C-alpha cells in the first residue's frame, strides 16, 4: 500500500534521469581487434596461463560477457572428444546469462575455430570436473588481463583502453 502511493510521484524524476542520460551519454568499451586477441592468446600461452587462454578464447570467439567468462566451469565445455565427435566444434554452456528469458537459466554458444577447438580439446579432454576454470577473484582476473595487455603494448586504464568488458 505504501509503494502504490509513491508510484505516480516518481514519473518526473524518471523523466529527468532519461533526459540527463541522453544529454551525457556514457562511453562504450573499445572492441578488441582480432590481431590484439591473437597477441593476447600468444602471451597467455607463452606465460603458460592455459586457463586464461581457454577463457579468453571462449569469451572472444563465443561473444561472452566478462561475468559469463569468469563463471565457466570445465564441465561447461563440450569438447569433440567428450561428445565422441569428429566435428571440429566446441559447445559452451553459459550458466545464468545476462540477457535471458525469465524461464531460461542457461544459454549455449558454438565455437568453430579449429585451432582453438583443438587447444580446448587437448586442455580439457574428457574431464567433467565441476570446478571453475579460473578460481581466483575478479580483481585477479582483471590484473592478469592488464598484465597481458601491457606485455602486448596496449594502453590500460584509460576511457578507450581495452578491458575484459
mmCIF file of N, CA, C and O in Angstrom, residues 29-30 32 40 51-57 59-60 64-67 69-70 134 138-146 148 161-165:
data_model
loop_
_atom_site.group_PDB
_atom_site.id
_atom_site.type_symbol
_atom_site.label_atom_id
_atom_site.label_comp_id
_atom_site.label_asym_id
_atom_site.label_seq_id
_atom_site.Cartn_x
_atom_site.Cartn_y
_atom_site.Cartn_z
ATOM 1 N N UNK A 29 32.724 0.635 -24.411
ATOM 2 C CA UNK A 29 34.027 -0.012 -24.300
ATOM 3 C C UNK A 29 34.610 -0.221 -25.688
ATOM 4 O O UNK A 29 33.883 -0.426 -26.650
ATOM 5 N N UNK A 30 35.922 -0.167 -25.754
ATOM 6 C CA UNK A 30 36.595 -0.389 -27.027
ATOM 7 C C UNK A 30 36.519 -1.869 -27.392
ATOM 8 O O UNK A 30 36.694 -2.732 -26.545
ATOM 9 N N UNK A 32 37.822 -5.323 -29.090
ATOM 10 C CA UNK A 32 39.141 -5.919 -29.260
ATOM 11 C C UNK A 32 39.300 -6.400 -30.706
ATOM 12 O O UNK A 32 38.567 -7.274 -31.152
ATOM 13 N N UNK A 40 47.159 -11.477 -27.485
ATOM 14 C CA UNK A 40 46.863 -11.797 -26.084
ATOM 15 C C UNK A 40 46.885 -13.308 -25.853
ATOM 16 O O UNK A 40 47.390 -13.780 -24.828
ATOM 17 N N UNK A 51 44.548 -21.757 -18.475
ATOM 18 C CA UNK A 51 43.165 -21.494 -18.055
ATOM 19 C C UNK A 51 42.681 -20.146 -18.588
ATOM 20 O O UNK A 51 41.551 -20.018 -19.022
ATOM 21 N N UNK A 52 43.552 -19.132 -18.588
ATOM 22 C CA UNK A 52 43.161 -17.834 -19.132
ATOM 23 C C UNK A 52 43.067 -17.881 -20.654
ATOM 24 O O UNK A 52 42.244 -17.180 -21.249
ATOM 25 N N UNK A 53 43.908 -18.692 -21.289
ATOM 26 C CA UNK A 53 43.818 -18.870 -22.738
ATOM 27 C C UNK A 53 42.453 -19.447 -23.094
ATOM 28 O O UNK A 53 41.801 -18.981 -24.034
ATOM 29 N N UNK A 54 42.029 -20.432 -22.338
ATOM 30 C CA UNK A 54 40.721 -21.049 -22.572
ATOM 31 C C UNK A 54 39.595 -20.026 -22.393
ATOM 32 O O UNK A 54 38.692 -19.926 -23.230
ATOM 33 N N UNK A 55 39.664 -19.245 -21.334
ATOM 34 C CA UNK A 55 38.608 -18.268 -21.068
ATOM 35 C C UNK A 55 38.630 -17.113 -22.062
ATOM 36 O O UNK A 55 37.576 -16.660 -22.523
ATOM 37 N N UNK A 56 39.815 -16.605 -22.392
ATOM 38 C CA UNK A 56 39.917 -15.512 -23.347
ATOM 39 C C UNK A 56 39.405 -15.949 -24.717
ATOM 40 O O UNK A 56 38.647 -15.227 -25.368
ATOM 41 N N UNK A 57 39.793 -17.149 -25.140
ATOM 42 C CA UNK A 57 39.323 -17.660 -26.424
ATOM 43 C C UNK A 57 37.825 -17.890 -26.445
ATOM 44 O O UNK A 57 37.144 -17.529 -27.405
ATOM 45 N N UNK A 59 35.627 -16.440 -24.567
ATOM 46 C CA UNK A 59 34.953 -15.149 -24.480
ATOM 47 C C UNK A 59 34.928 -14.411 -25.800
ATOM 48 O O UNK A 59 33.904 -13.872 -26.212
ATOM 49 N N UNK A 60 36.071 -14.380 -26.481
ATOM 50 C CA UNK A 60 36.155 -13.655 -27.752
ATOM 51 C C UNK A 60 35.396 -14.381 -28.851
ATOM 52 O O UNK A 60 34.579 -13.781 -29.544
ATOM 53 N N UNK A 64 31.042 -13.812 -25.347
ATOM 54 C CA UNK A 64 30.553 -13.870 -23.973
ATOM 55 C C UNK A 64 30.891 -12.596 -23.220
ATOM 56 O O UNK A 64 31.840 -11.890 -23.547
ATOM 57 N N UNK A 65 30.132 -12.327 -22.179
ATOM 58 C CA UNK A 65 30.373 -11.179 -21.304
ATOM 59 C C UNK A 65 31.339 -11.583 -20.195
ATOM 60 O O UNK A 65 31.475 -12.767 -19.882
ATOM 61 N N UNK A 66 32.008 -10.592 -19.563
ATOM 62 C CA UNK A 66 33.000 -10.913 -18.529
ATOM 63 C C UNK A 66 32.462 -11.779 -17.396
ATOM 64 O O UNK A 66 33.129 -12.722 -16.977
ATOM 65 N N UNK A 67 31.267 -11.478 -16.893
ATOM 66 C CA UNK A 67 30.748 -12.290 -15.786
ATOM 67 C C UNK A 67 30.421 -13.713 -16.250
ATOM 68 O O UNK A 67 30.492 -14.651 -15.468
ATOM 69 N N UNK A 69 32.200 -15.304 -18.610
ATOM 70 C CA UNK A 69 33.508 -15.944 -18.770
ATOM 71 C C UNK A 69 34.021 -16.428 -17.423
ATOM 72 O O UNK A 69 34.495 -17.552 -17.280
ATOM 73 N N UNK A 70 33.944 -15.573 -16.426
ATOM 74 C CA UNK A 70 34.510 -15.885 -15.116
ATOM 75 C C UNK A 70 33.820 -17.059 -14.432
ATOM 76 O O UNK A 70 34.410 -17.748 -13.616
ATOM 77 N N UNK A 134 38.826 -20.695 -13.787
ATOM 78 C CA UNK A 134 39.652 -19.726 -13.070
ATOM 79 C C UNK A 134 39.000 -19.501 -11.718
ATOM 80 O O UNK A 134 37.938 -18.904 -11.623
ATOM 81 N N UNK A 138 37.634 -11.580 -9.138
ATOM 82 C CA UNK A 138 37.551 -10.704 -10.306
ATOM 83 C C UNK A 138 38.799 -9.829 -10.429
ATOM 84 O O UNK A 138 39.296 -9.604 -11.528
ATOM 85 N N UNK A 139 39.316 -9.340 -9.309
ATOM 86 C CA UNK A 139 40.476 -8.453 -9.367
ATOM 87 C C UNK A 139 41.718 -9.191 -9.877
ATOM 88 O O UNK A 139 42.511 -8.622 -10.629
ATOM 89 N N UNK A 140 41.882 -10.435 -9.504
ATOM 90 C CA UNK A 140 42.989 -11.237 -10.008
ATOM 91 C C UNK A 140 42.816 -11.488 -11.499
ATOM 92 O O UNK A 140 43.776 -11.405 -12.275
ATOM 93 N N UNK A 141 41.610 -11.752 -11.896
ATOM 94 C CA UNK A 141 41.265 -11.966 -13.300
ATOM 95 C C UNK A 141 41.592 -10.716 -14.124
ATOM 96 O O UNK A 141 42.244 -10.778 -15.162
ATOM 97 N N UNK A 142 41.140 -9.570 -13.623
ATOM 98 C CA UNK A 142 41.379 -8.294 -14.300
ATOM 99 C C UNK A 142 42.859 -7.957 -14.335
ATOM 100 O O UNK A 142 43.379 -7.475 -15.336
ATOM 101 N N UNK A 143 43.562 -8.224 -13.249
ATOM 102 C CA UNK A 143 45.002 -7.937 -13.176
ATOM 103 C C UNK A 143 45.773 -8.773 -14.202
ATOM 104 O O UNK A 143 46.683 -8.267 -14.853
ATOM 105 N N UNK A 144 45.424 -10.028 -14.354
ATOM 106 C CA UNK A 144 46.077 -10.886 -15.351
ATOM 107 C C UNK A 144 45.845 -10.335 -16.756
ATOM 108 O O UNK A 144 46.764 -10.299 -17.580
ATOM 109 N N UNK A 145 44.626 -9.876 -17.028
ATOM 110 C CA UNK A 145 44.325 -9.295 -18.335
ATOM 111 C C UNK A 145 45.159 -8.040 -18.564
ATOM 112 O O UNK A 145 45.728 -7.852 -19.646
ATOM 113 N N UNK A 146 45.240 -7.182 -17.554
ATOM 114 C CA UNK A 146 46.015 -5.946 -17.700
ATOM 115 C C UNK A 146 47.502 -6.231 -17.893
ATOM 116 O O UNK A 146 48.181 -5.538 -18.660
ATOM 117 N N UNK A 148 48.767 -8.930 -19.337
ATOM 118 C CA UNK A 148 48.921 -9.420 -20.710
ATOM 119 C C UNK A 148 48.807 -8.269 -21.709
ATOM 120 O O UNK A 148 49.547 -8.215 -22.688
ATOM 121 N N UNK A 161 40.654 2.396 -23.528
ATOM 122 C CA UNK A 161 41.536 1.237 -23.489
ATOM 123 C C UNK A 161 40.728 -0.055 -23.404
ATOM 124 O O UNK A 161 39.547 -0.036 -23.105
ATOM 125 N N UNK A 162 41.390 -1.163 -23.670
ATOM 126 C CA UNK A 162 40.716 -2.455 -23.656
ATOM 127 C C UNK A 162 40.495 -2.936 -22.230
ATOM 128 O O UNK A 162 41.278 -2.627 -21.327
ATOM 129 N N UNK A 163 39.440 -3.691 -22.053
ATOM 130 C CA UNK A 163 39.149 -4.303 -20.763
ATOM 131 C C UNK A 163 38.488 -5.651 -21.043
ATOM 132 O O UNK A 163 38.200 -5.986 -22.182
ATOM 133 N N UNK A 164 38.242 -6.423 -19.998
ATOM 134 C CA UNK A 164 37.535 -7.687 -20.174
ATOM 135 C C UNK A 164 36.151 -7.439 -20.757
ATOM 136 O O UNK A 164 35.574 -8.285 -21.379
ATOM 137 N N UNK A 165 35.603 -6.282 -20.487
ATOM 138 C CA UNK A 165 34.260 -5.950 -20.992
ATOM 139 C C UNK A 165 34.229 -5.867 -22.485
ATOM 140 O O UNK A 165 33.264 -6.057 -23.142
#
